[in-house]
Every structure is written in structure tokens, then in C-alpha cells.
């Protein structure tokens, strides 16, 4: 009697491998075919920064029902668009983060601070702005809480100037900052937990 080929374990193992690879391939194809195109930031963007298509790359991801919350094309970034919130490098662009400058209540202010800045103080960091000194007996006062850093100039060099930090300040707090500057009070920035502290 001839041996039954269907009882050969090698044949059964081979058939199982072929079936498994077919199922895996089909699953992978389904995953790729259901992916959607979204925009992902290629650099850290601070609140109030102008938004341009060059700041983003195209990524294919599977979002499901949450897809509608994110920007899918550069045509959604119109002329004069600004970031309504800070966005870290590698983060998807939420629709809620795209706004216009006229809609923002935040205003950029550059202040010369009375202390050296640390390397961790970078664009997108959150800081509290304090005033100290000035009038005799004046106590230290917090002027702005959780201000967003837009730029840092460490100063020094031939100019001999101290560090300057550009921050976004609510329009309701600008008068307090200007009054402190006019009274020749020393201004300090104290770092708070920021959006980009873990960014590489």
C-alpha cells in the first residue's frame, strides 16, 4: 500500500505556513489601505508662531473616528495662520491649533532678564515672569504665569547685554510688565513644566 501523502507532517506544516503568510499579508494590506494622511510637525512650534506648510510633513496613520480632529492637508493652513497652542516636533497638527493672529489675546514681549538662562530654556517652554527690587522695600511679585517662550537670546559677547527672552503675554498683563520695566525692576523667568521638556 502506498503511503497517504496527507498524513505527511511536512506537508501539513508547509500548508500551515502558506496559509499563515497569506493571512498576515492580507491583514497588512488591510492596515495600509485603511491608513489616512495627516500633517505632522517637523520642528517645535510655540503658541503664536506663524504656521506654514514647510513646518509639516505628510504621515500615513490609522486614526479611526478621531481623524476629524486633525489637519489632513496643507490647504487648511491659510495665509496668516498662527498656532493657537504649542506643538512639539513629531506631533500631529490638531485642527483646534490653527487660528489667526487677530483672534489671539496673547502678545509677544521681549524682556531682558536679570539671570543667566539655562540650556533647557528654549522655544515652547513655559515660564513664570517675576519682578524684584526697584522701589525700596518692594517685595518680589509674579507678573505673568505660564508664559510661552518664543525665543531666547543668551546675550553676552561684545554687546555686554544680558539674556533676553521673548514671551507671549496676555494683553491684560502687558501693563504690569511695562510698569515693572519702567520702574527699573529686575525681571526673572522661572521655568515651569513645559510641553517640549522631553523632546530630543
mmCIF file with all atom_site columns, C-alpha atoms in Angstrom:
data_model
loop_
_atom_site.group_PDB
_atom_site.id
_atom_site.type_symbol
_atom_site.label_atom_id
_atom_site.label_alt_id
_atom_site.label_comp_id
_atom_site.label_asym_id
_atom_site.label_entity_id
_atom_site.label_seq_id
_atom_site.pdbx_PDB_ins_code
_atom_site.Cartn_x
_atom_site.Cartn_y
_atom_site.Cartn_z
_atom_site.occupancy
_atom_site.B_iso_or_equiv
_atom_site.pdbx_formal_charge
_atom_site.auth_seq_id
_atom_site.auth_comp_id
_atom_site.auth_asym_id
_atom_site.auth_atom_id
_atom_site.pdbx_PDB_model_num
ATOM 1   C CA . UNK A 1 1   ? 0.000   0.000   0.000  1.00 0.00 ? 1   UNK A CA 1
ATOM 2   C CA . UNK A 1 2   ? 1.241   3.469   -0.889 1.00 0.00 ? 2   UNK A CA 1
ATOM 3   C CA . UNK A 1 3   ? 1.743   5.963   1.900  1.00 0.00 ? 3   UNK A CA 1
ATOM 4   C CA . UNK A 1 4   ? -1.076  8.546   2.238  1.00 0.00 ? 4   UNK A CA 1
ATOM 5   C CA . UNK A 1 5   ? 0.534   11.949  1.412  1.00 0.00 ? 5   UNK A CA 1
ATOM 6   C CA . UNK A 1 6   ? -1.944  13.847  3.584  1.00 0.00 ? 6   UNK A CA 1
ATOM 7   C CA . UNK A 1 7   ? -0.536  12.109  6.638  1.00 0.00 ? 7   UNK A CA 1
ATOM 8   C CA . UNK A 1 8   ? 2.927   13.533  5.963  1.00 0.00 ? 8   UNK A CA 1
ATOM 9   C CA . UNK A 1 9   ? 3.648   16.060  8.745  1.00 0.00 ? 9   UNK A CA 1
ATOM 10  C CA . UNK A 1 10  ? 5.974   18.025  6.471  1.00 0.00 ? 10  UNK A CA 1
ATOM 11  C CA . UNK A 1 11  ? 3.156   18.592  4.011  1.00 0.00 ? 11  UNK A CA 1
ATOM 12  C CA . UNK A 1 12  ? 0.834   19.731  6.788  1.00 0.00 ? 12  UNK A CA 1
ATOM 13  C CA . UNK A 1 13  ? 3.471   22.093  8.187  1.00 0.00 ? 13  UNK A CA 1
ATOM 14  C CA . UNK A 1 14  ? 4.097   23.601  4.765  1.00 0.00 ? 14  UNK A CA 1
ATOM 15  C CA . UNK A 1 15  ? 0.390   24.133  4.184  1.00 0.00 ? 15  UNK A CA 1
ATOM 16  C CA . UNK A 1 16  ? 0.061   25.844  7.577  1.00 0.00 ? 16  UNK A CA 1
ATOM 17  C CA . UNK A 1 17  ? 2.953   28.195  6.768  1.00 0.00 ? 17  UNK A CA 1
ATOM 18  C CA . UNK A 1 18  ? 1.447   29.141  3.414  1.00 0.00 ? 18  UNK A CA 1
ATOM 19  C CA . UNK A 1 19  ? -1.951  29.782  4.995  1.00 0.00 ? 19  UNK A CA 1
ATOM 20  C CA . UNK A 1 20  ? -0.385  31.823  7.796  1.00 0.00 ? 20  UNK A CA 1
ATOM 21  C CA . UNK A 1 21  ? 1.630   34.011  5.434  1.00 0.00 ? 21  UNK A CA 1
ATOM 22  C CA . UNK A 1 22  ? -1.474  34.618  3.327  1.00 0.00 ? 22  UNK A CA 1
ATOM 23  C CA . UNK A 1 23  ? -3.463  35.737  6.363  1.00 0.00 ? 23  UNK A CA 1
ATOM 24  C CA . UNK A 1 24  ? -0.664  38.012  7.600  1.00 0.00 ? 24  UNK A CA 1
ATOM 25  C CA . UNK A 1 25  ? -0.262  39.557  4.142  1.00 0.00 ? 25  UNK A CA 1
ATOM 26  C CA . UNK A 1 26  ? -3.968  40.181  3.867  1.00 0.00 ? 26  UNK A CA 1
ATOM 27  C CA . UNK A 1 27  ? -4.061  41.789  7.321  1.00 0.00 ? 27  UNK A CA 1
ATOM 28  C CA . UNK A 1 28  ? -1.107  44.045  6.468  1.00 0.00 ? 28  UNK A CA 1
ATOM 29  C CA . UNK A 1 29  ? -2.747  45.106  3.211  1.00 0.00 ? 29  UNK A CA 1
ATOM 30  C CA . UNK A 1 30  ? -5.942  45.942  5.084  1.00 0.00 ? 30  UNK A CA 1
ATOM 31  C CA . UNK A 1 31  ? -3.974  48.033  7.587  1.00 0.00 ? 31  UNK A CA 1
ATOM 32  C CA . UNK A 1 32  ? -2.194  50.002  4.866  1.00 0.00 ? 32  UNK A CA 1
ATOM 33  C CA . UNK A 1 33  ? -5.261  50.502  2.715  1.00 0.00 ? 33  UNK A CA 1
ATOM 34  C CA . UNK A 1 34  ? -7.192  51.942  5.678  1.00 0.00 ? 34  UNK A CA 1
ATOM 35  C CA . UNK A 1 35  ? -4.484  54.463  6.685  1.00 0.00 ? 35  UNK A CA 1
ATOM 36  C CA . UNK A 1 36  ? -5.139  58.196  6.342  1.00 0.00 ? 36  UNK A CA 1
ATOM 37  C CA . UNK A 1 37  ? -2.896  61.150  5.505  1.00 0.00 ? 37  UNK A CA 1
ATOM 38  C CA . UNK A 1 38  ? -2.316  63.740  8.244  1.00 0.00 ? 38  UNK A CA 1
ATOM 39  C CA . UNK A 1 39  ? 0.196   66.534  8.918  1.00 0.00 ? 39  UNK A CA 1
ATOM 40  C CA . UNK A 1 40  ? 2.978   66.065  11.481 1.00 0.00 ? 40  UNK A CA 1
ATOM 41  C CA . UNK A 1 41  ? 5.225   68.868  12.790 1.00 0.00 ? 41  UNK A CA 1
ATOM 42  C CA . UNK A 1 42  ? 8.894   68.692  11.777 1.00 0.00 ? 42  UNK A CA 1
ATOM 43  C CA . UNK A 1 43  ? 10.004  71.249  14.416 1.00 0.00 ? 43  UNK A CA 1
ATOM 44  C CA . UNK A 1 44  ? 8.838   72.642  17.743 1.00 0.00 ? 44  UNK A CA 1
ATOM 45  C CA . UNK A 1 45  ? 6.190   75.335  17.271 1.00 0.00 ? 45  UNK A CA 1
ATOM 46  C CA . UNK A 1 46  ? 5.325   77.758  20.065 1.00 0.00 ? 46  UNK A CA 1
ATOM 47  C CA . UNK A 1 47  ? 1.911   79.262  20.607 1.00 0.00 ? 47  UNK A CA 1
ATOM 48  C CA . UNK A 1 48  ? 1.595   82.409  18.497 1.00 0.00 ? 48  UNK A CA 1
ATOM 49  C CA . UNK A 1 49  ? 4.102   81.299  15.840 1.00 0.00 ? 49  UNK A CA 1
ATOM 50  C CA . UNK A 1 50  ? 3.121   81.709  12.212 1.00 0.00 ? 50  UNK A CA 1
ATOM 51  C CA . UNK A 1 51  ? 2.138   78.418  10.573 1.00 0.00 ? 51  UNK A CA 1
ATOM 52  C CA . UNK A 1 52  ? 3.418   77.489  7.116  1.00 0.00 ? 52  UNK A CA 1
ATOM 53  C CA . UNK A 1 53  ? 3.204   74.245  5.105  1.00 0.00 ? 53  UNK A CA 1
ATOM 54  C CA . UNK A 1 54  ? 7.004   73.946  5.264  1.00 0.00 ? 54  UNK A CA 1
ATOM 55  C CA . UNK A 1 55  ? 6.799   73.220  9.008  1.00 0.00 ? 55  UNK A CA 1
ATOM 56  C CA . UNK A 1 56  ? 4.966   69.938  8.421  1.00 0.00 ? 56  UNK A CA 1
ATOM 57  C CA . UNK A 1 57  ? 5.412   66.592  6.726  1.00 0.00 ? 57  UNK A CA 1
ATOM 58  C CA . UNK A 1 58  ? 2.886   64.077  5.431  1.00 0.00 ? 58  UNK A CA 1
ATOM 59  C CA . UNK A 1 59  ? 2.312   60.953  7.522  1.00 0.00 ? 59  UNK A CA 1
ATOM 60  C CA . UNK A 1 60  ? 0.073   57.924  6.957  1.00 0.00 ? 60  UNK A CA 1
ATOM 61  C CA . UNK A 1 61  ? -1.626  56.731  10.128 1.00 0.00 ? 61  UNK A CA 1
ATOM 62  C CA . UNK A 1 62  ? -4.733  54.859  11.214 1.00 0.00 ? 62  UNK A CA 1
ATOM 63  C CA . UNK A 1 63  ? -6.861  57.288  13.230 1.00 0.00 ? 63  UNK A CA 1
ATOM 64  C CA . UNK A 1 64  ? -10.373 55.887  13.180 1.00 0.00 ? 64  UNK A CA 1
ATOM 65  C CA . UNK A 1 65  ? -13.058 58.287  14.366 1.00 0.00 ? 65  UNK A CA 1
ATOM 66  C CA . UNK A 1 66  ? -10.501 60.719  15.821 1.00 0.00 ? 66  UNK A CA 1
ATOM 67  C CA . UNK A 1 67  ? -9.230  61.573  12.325 1.00 0.00 ? 67  UNK A CA 1
ATOM 68  C CA . UNK A 1 68  ? -11.584 64.538  12.014 1.00 0.00 ? 68  UNK A CA 1
ATOM 69  C CA . UNK A 1 69  ? -9.760  66.274  14.870 1.00 0.00 ? 69  UNK A CA 1
ATOM 70  C CA . UNK A 1 70  ? -6.507  66.607  12.862 1.00 0.00 ? 70  UNK A CA 1
ATOM 71  C CA . UNK A 1 71  ? -5.434  68.529  9.769  1.00 0.00 ? 71  UNK A CA 1
ATOM 72  C CA . UNK A 1 72  ? -5.145  66.299  6.703  1.00 0.00 ? 72  UNK A CA 1
ATOM 73  C CA . UNK A 1 73  ? -3.730  68.712  4.129  1.00 0.00 ? 73  UNK A CA 1
ATOM 74  C CA . UNK A 1 74  ? -1.671  71.894  3.841  1.00 0.00 ? 74  UNK A CA 1
ATOM 75  C CA . UNK A 1 75  ? -4.627  73.691  2.265  1.00 0.00 ? 75  UNK A CA 1
ATOM 76  C CA . UNK A 1 76  ? -6.046  74.024  5.794  1.00 0.00 ? 76  UNK A CA 1
ATOM 77  C CA . UNK A 1 77  ? -3.112  76.297  6.702  1.00 0.00 ? 77  UNK A CA 1
ATOM 78  C CA . UNK A 1 78  ? -4.282  79.543  5.178  1.00 0.00 ? 78  UNK A CA 1
ATOM 79  C CA . UNK A 1 79  ? -2.451  82.841  4.845  1.00 0.00 ? 79  UNK A CA 1
ATOM 80  C CA . UNK A 1 80  ? -1.862  84.490  8.209  1.00 0.00 ? 80  UNK A CA 1
ATOM 81  C CA . UNK A 1 81  ? -2.415  81.287  10.172 1.00 0.00 ? 81  UNK A CA 1
ATOM 82  C CA . UNK A 1 82  ? -0.848  81.078  13.632 1.00 0.00 ? 82  UNK A CA 1
ATOM 83  C CA . UNK A 1 83  ? -0.581  78.374  16.276 1.00 0.00 ? 83  UNK A CA 1
ATOM 84  C CA . UNK A 1 84  ? -3.245  78.693  18.966 1.00 0.00 ? 84  UNK A CA 1
ATOM 85  C CA . UNK A 1 85  ? -1.300  76.238  21.129 1.00 0.00 ? 85  UNK A CA 1
ATOM 86  C CA . UNK A 1 86  ? 2.236   74.874  21.289 1.00 0.00 ? 86  UNK A CA 1
ATOM 87  C CA . UNK A 1 87  ? 3.026   71.832  19.141 1.00 0.00 ? 87  UNK A CA 1
ATOM 88  C CA . UNK A 1 88  ? 6.068   69.636  19.682 1.00 0.00 ? 88  UNK A CA 1
ATOM 89  C CA . UNK A 1 89  ? 8.171   68.098  16.916 1.00 0.00 ? 89  UNK A CA 1
ATOM 90  C CA . UNK A 1 90  ? 6.630   64.827  15.753 1.00 0.00 ? 90  UNK A CA 1
ATOM 91  C CA . UNK A 1 91  ? 3.137   65.737  16.978 1.00 0.00 ? 91  UNK A CA 1
ATOM 92  C CA . UNK A 1 92  ? 0.094   65.662  14.688 1.00 0.00 ? 92  UNK A CA 1
ATOM 93  C CA . UNK A 1 93  ? -1.440  69.043  13.885 1.00 0.00 ? 93  UNK A CA 1
ATOM 94  C CA . UNK A 1 94  ? -4.852  69.406  15.594 1.00 0.00 ? 94  UNK A CA 1
ATOM 95  C CA . UNK A 1 95  ? -7.479  71.489  13.823 1.00 0.00 ? 95  UNK A CA 1
ATOM 96  C CA . UNK A 1 96  ? -8.017  73.382  17.075 1.00 0.00 ? 96  UNK A CA 1
ATOM 97  C CA . UNK A 1 97  ? -4.378  74.572  16.953 1.00 0.00 ? 97  UNK A CA 1
ATOM 98  C CA . UNK A 1 98  ? -4.844  76.543  13.704 1.00 0.00 ? 98  UNK A CA 1
ATOM 99  C CA . UNK A 1 99  ? -6.040  80.104  14.154 1.00 0.00 ? 99  UNK A CA 1
ATOM 100 C CA . UNK A 1 100 ? -5.496  83.667  13.079 1.00 0.00 ? 100 UNK A CA 1
ATOM 101 C CA . UNK A 1 101 ? -3.368  86.314  14.796 1.00 0.00 ? 101 UNK A CA 1
ATOM 102 C CA . UNK A 1 102 ? -6.340  88.656  15.179 1.00 0.00 ? 102 UNK A CA 1
ATOM 103 C CA . UNK A 1 103 ? -8.145  86.029  17.262 1.00 0.00 ? 103 UNK A CA 1
ATOM 104 C CA . UNK A 1 104 ? -5.353  85.708  19.842 1.00 0.00 ? 104 UNK A CA 1
ATOM 105 C CA . UNK A 1 105 ? -5.294  87.637  23.108 1.00 0.00 ? 105 UNK A CA 1
ATOM 106 C CA . UNK A 1 106 ? -1.572  86.914  23.542 1.00 0.00 ? 106 UNK A CA 1
ATOM 107 C CA . UNK A 1 107 ? 1.067   89.493  22.651 1.00 0.00 ? 107 UNK A CA 1
ATOM 108 C CA . UNK A 1 108 ? 4.837   88.977  22.240 1.00 0.00 ? 108 UNK A CA 1
ATOM 109 C CA . UNK A 1 109 ? 7.051   90.915  24.653 1.00 0.00 ? 109 UNK A CA 1
ATOM 110 C CA . UNK A 1 110 ? 10.857  90.829  24.808 1.00 0.00 ? 110 UNK A CA 1
ATOM 111 C CA . UNK A 1 111 ? 12.325  91.292  28.268 1.00 0.00 ? 111 UNK A CA 1
ATOM 112 C CA . UNK A 1 112 ? 15.923  91.492  29.441 1.00 0.00 ? 112 UNK A CA 1
ATOM 113 C CA . UNK A 1 113 ? 16.220  89.144  32.383 1.00 0.00 ? 113 UNK A CA 1
ATOM 114 C CA . UNK A 1 114 ? 18.488  89.535  35.397 1.00 0.00 ? 114 UNK A CA 1
ATOM 115 C CA . UNK A 1 115 ? 19.842  85.988  35.412 1.00 0.00 ? 115 UNK A CA 1
ATOM 116 C CA . UNK A 1 116 ? 21.723  83.697  33.007 1.00 0.00 ? 116 UNK A CA 1
ATOM 117 C CA . UNK A 1 117 ? 19.410  81.397  31.101 1.00 0.00 ? 117 UNK A CA 1
ATOM 118 C CA . UNK A 1 118 ? 19.804  77.633  31.212 1.00 0.00 ? 118 UNK A CA 1
ATOM 119 C CA . UNK A 1 119 ? 20.089  75.357  28.203 1.00 0.00 ? 119 UNK A CA 1
ATOM 120 C CA . UNK A 1 120 ? 16.641  73.911  28.963 1.00 0.00 ? 120 UNK A CA 1
ATOM 121 C CA . UNK A 1 121 ? 15.029  77.316  28.434 1.00 0.00 ? 121 UNK A CA 1
ATOM 122 C CA . UNK A 1 122 ? 14.084  77.002  24.792 1.00 0.00 ? 122 UNK A CA 1
ATOM 123 C CA . UNK A 1 123 ? 11.278  77.714  22.399 1.00 0.00 ? 123 UNK A CA 1
ATOM 124 C CA . UNK A 1 124 ? 7.957   76.376  23.622 1.00 0.00 ? 124 UNK A CA 1
ATOM 125 C CA . UNK A 1 125 ? 8.941   76.240  27.303 1.00 0.00 ? 125 UNK A CA 1
ATOM 126 C CA . UNK A 1 126 ? 6.595   77.622  29.948 1.00 0.00 ? 126 UNK A CA 1
ATOM 127 C CA . UNK A 1 127 ? 7.887   80.228  32.412 1.00 0.00 ? 127 UNK A CA 1
ATOM 128 C CA . UNK A 1 128 ? 6.609   82.461  35.176 1.00 0.00 ? 128 UNK A CA 1
ATOM 129 C CA . UNK A 1 129 ? 7.805   86.070  34.934 1.00 0.00 ? 129 UNK A CA 1
ATOM 130 C CA . UNK A 1 130 ? 8.783   87.680  38.247 1.00 0.00 ? 130 UNK A CA 1
ATOM 131 C CA . UNK A 1 131 ? 9.779   91.239  39.198 1.00 0.00 ? 131 UNK A CA 1
ATOM 132 C CA . UNK A 1 132 ? 12.112  92.001  42.094 1.00 0.00 ? 132 UNK A CA 1
ATOM 133 C CA . UNK A 1 133 ? 13.884  95.051  43.507 1.00 0.00 ? 133 UNK A CA 1
ATOM 134 C CA . UNK A 1 134 ? 13.185  98.552  42.289 1.00 0.00 ? 134 UNK A CA 1
ATOM 135 C CA . UNK A 1 135 ? 11.413  100.601 44.928 1.00 0.00 ? 135 UNK A CA 1
ATOM 136 C CA . UNK A 1 136 ? 12.844  100.322 48.426 1.00 0.00 ? 136 UNK A CA 1
ATOM 137 C CA . UNK A 1 137 ? 11.140  97.570  50.374 1.00 0.00 ? 137 UNK A CA 1
ATOM 138 C CA . UNK A 1 138 ? 9.213   96.303  47.358 1.00 0.00 ? 138 UNK A CA 1
ATOM 139 C CA . UNK A 1 139 ? 8.589   92.583  47.550 1.00 0.00 ? 139 UNK A CA 1
ATOM 140 C CA . UNK A 1 140 ? 9.049   90.169  44.677 1.00 0.00 ? 140 UNK A CA 1
ATOM 141 C CA . UNK A 1 141 ? 5.937   89.925  42.527 1.00 0.00 ? 141 UNK A CA 1
ATOM 142 C CA . UNK A 1 142 ? 4.806   87.479  39.907 1.00 0.00 ? 142 UNK A CA 1
ATOM 143 C CA . UNK A 1 143 ? 3.767   89.332  36.758 1.00 0.00 ? 143 UNK A CA 1
ATOM 144 C CA . UNK A 1 144 ? 2.816   86.543  34.360 1.00 0.00 ? 144 UNK A CA 1
ATOM 145 C CA . UNK A 1 145 ? 2.140   82.856  34.968 1.00 0.00 ? 145 UNK A CA 1
ATOM 146 C CA . UNK A 1 146 ? 2.805   80.141  32.381 1.00 0.00 ? 146 UNK A CA 1
ATOM 147 C CA . UNK A 1 147 ? 4.078   82.464  29.661 1.00 0.00 ? 147 UNK A CA 1
ATOM 148 C CA . UNK A 1 148 ? 5.176   80.689  26.463 1.00 0.00 ? 148 UNK A CA 1
ATOM 149 C CA . UNK A 1 149 ? 8.777   81.277  25.367 1.00 0.00 ? 149 UNK A CA 1
ATOM 150 C CA . UNK A 1 150 ? 9.070   82.204  21.690 1.00 0.00 ? 150 UNK A CA 1
ATOM 151 C CA . UNK A 1 151 ? 12.799  82.873  21.560 1.00 0.00 ? 151 UNK A CA 1
ATOM 152 C CA . UNK A 1 152 ? 15.927  83.186  23.689 1.00 0.00 ? 152 UNK A CA 1
ATOM 153 C CA . UNK A 1 153 ? 18.959  85.435  23.168 1.00 0.00 ? 153 UNK A CA 1
ATOM 154 C CA . UNK A 1 154 ? 21.652  84.500  25.690 1.00 0.00 ? 154 UNK A CA 1
ATOM 155 C CA . UNK A 1 155 ? 23.343  87.891  25.272 1.00 0.00 ? 155 UNK A CA 1
ATOM 156 C CA . UNK A 1 156 ? 26.942  88.477  26.303 1.00 0.00 ? 156 UNK A CA 1
ATOM 157 C CA . UNK A 1 157 ? 29.607  88.816  23.641 1.00 0.00 ? 157 UNK A CA 1
ATOM 158 C CA . UNK A 1 158 ? 30.717  92.283  22.508 1.00 0.00 ? 158 UNK A CA 1
ATOM 159 C CA . UNK A 1 159 ? 27.379  93.861  23.360 1.00 0.00 ? 159 UNK A CA 1
ATOM 160 C CA . UNK A 1 160 ? 27.761  93.035  27.053 1.00 0.00 ? 160 UNK A CA 1
ATOM 161 C CA . UNK A 1 161 ? 23.986  92.778  27.372 1.00 0.00 ? 161 UNK A CA 1
ATOM 162 C CA . UNK A 1 162 ? 22.266  90.168  29.499 1.00 0.00 ? 162 UNK A CA 1
ATOM 163 C CA . UNK A 1 163 ? 19.941  87.489  28.224 1.00 0.00 ? 163 UNK A CA 1
ATOM 164 C CA . UNK A 1 164 ? 16.726  88.476  26.528 1.00 0.00 ? 164 UNK A CA 1
ATOM 165 C CA . UNK A 1 165 ? 13.668  86.252  26.389 1.00 0.00 ? 165 UNK A CA 1
ATOM 166 C CA . UNK A 1 166 ? 10.679  86.765  24.117 1.00 0.00 ? 166 UNK A CA 1
ATOM 167 C CA . UNK A 1 167 ? 7.483   85.535  25.736 1.00 0.00 ? 167 UNK A CA 1
ATOM 168 C CA . UNK A 1 168 ? 3.797   85.578  24.935 1.00 0.00 ? 168 UNK A CA 1
ATOM 169 C CA . UNK A 1 169 ? 1.898   87.673  27.461 1.00 0.00 ? 169 UNK A CA 1
ATOM 170 C CA . UNK A 1 170 ? -1.883  88.040  27.806 1.00 0.00 ? 170 UNK A CA 1
ATOM 171 C CA . UNK A 1 171 ? -2.918  91.525  26.749 1.00 0.00 ? 171 UNK A CA 1
ATOM 172 C CA . UNK A 1 172 ? -4.353  92.087  30.241 1.00 0.00 ? 172 UNK A CA 1
ATOM 173 C CA . UNK A 1 173 ? -0.860  91.637  31.792 1.00 0.00 ? 173 UNK A CA 1
ATOM 174 C CA . UNK A 1 174 ? 1.187   93.782  29.400 1.00 0.00 ? 174 UNK A CA 1
ATOM 175 C CA . UNK A 1 175 ? 0.691   96.920  31.519 1.00 0.00 ? 175 UNK A CA 1
ATOM 176 C CA . UNK A 1 176 ? 2.143   95.154  34.573 1.00 0.00 ? 176 UNK A CA 1
ATOM 177 C CA . UNK A 1 177 ? 5.244   94.106  32.631 1.00 0.00 ? 177 UNK A CA 1
ATOM 178 C CA . UNK A 1 178 ? 5.751   97.582  31.181 1.00 0.00 ? 178 UNK A CA 1
ATOM 179 C CA . UNK A 1 179 ? 5.283   99.208  34.608 1.00 0.00 ? 179 UNK A CA 1
ATOM 180 C CA . UNK A 1 180 ? 7.943   96.908  36.064 1.00 0.00 ? 180 UNK A CA 1
ATOM 181 C CA . UNK A 1 181 ? 10.328  97.767  33.257 1.00 0.00 ? 181 UNK A CA 1
ATOM 182 C CA . UNK A 1 182 ? 9.645   101.481 33.720 1.00 0.00 ? 182 UNK A CA 1
ATOM 183 C CA . UNK A 1 183 ? 10.356  101.192 37.460 1.00 0.00 ? 183 UNK A CA 1
ATOM 184 C CA . UNK A 1 184 ? 13.706  99.548  36.641 1.00 0.00 ? 184 UNK A CA 1
ATOM 185 C CA . UNK A 1 185 ? 12.761  96.384  38.499 1.00 0.00 ? 185 UNK A CA 1
ATOM 186 C CA . UNK A 1 186 ? 14.775  93.244  37.829 1.00 0.00 ? 186 UNK A CA 1
ATOM 187 C CA . UNK A 1 187 ? 12.829  90.664  35.835 1.00 0.00 ? 187 UNK A CA 1
ATOM 188 C CA . UNK A 1 188 ? 13.365  86.921  36.172 1.00 0.00 ? 188 UNK A CA 1
ATOM 189 C CA . UNK A 1 189 ? 11.914  83.917  34.395 1.00 0.00 ? 189 UNK A CA 1
ATOM 190 C CA . UNK A 1 190 ? 11.270  80.764  36.410 1.00 0.00 ? 190 UNK A CA 1
ATOM 191 C CA . UNK A 1 191 ? 10.802  77.620  34.374 1.00 0.00 ? 191 UNK A CA 1
ATOM 192 C CA . UNK A 1 192 ? 7.598   75.632  34.711 1.00 0.00 ? 192 UNK A CA 1
ATOM 193 C CA . UNK A 1 193 ? 6.896   72.149  33.279 1.00 0.00 ? 193 UNK A CA 1
ATOM 194 C CA . UNK A 1 194 ? 6.821   72.691  29.527 1.00 0.00 ? 194 UNK A CA 1
ATOM 195 C CA . UNK A 1 195 ? 5.446   70.881  26.506 1.00 0.00 ? 195 UNK A CA 1
ATOM 196 C CA . UNK A 1 196 ? 8.847   70.186  24.985 1.00 0.00 ? 196 UNK A CA 1
ATOM 197 C CA . UNK A 1 197 ? 10.924  69.262  28.049 1.00 0.00 ? 197 UNK A CA 1
ATOM 198 C CA . UNK A 1 198 ? 11.198  65.637  26.848 1.00 0.00 ? 198 UNK A CA 1
ATOM 199 C CA . UNK A 1 199 ? 11.765  66.463  23.182 1.00 0.00 ? 199 UNK A CA 1
ATOM 200 C CA . UNK A 1 200 ? 15.075  65.378  21.702 1.00 0.00 ? 200 UNK A CA 1
#
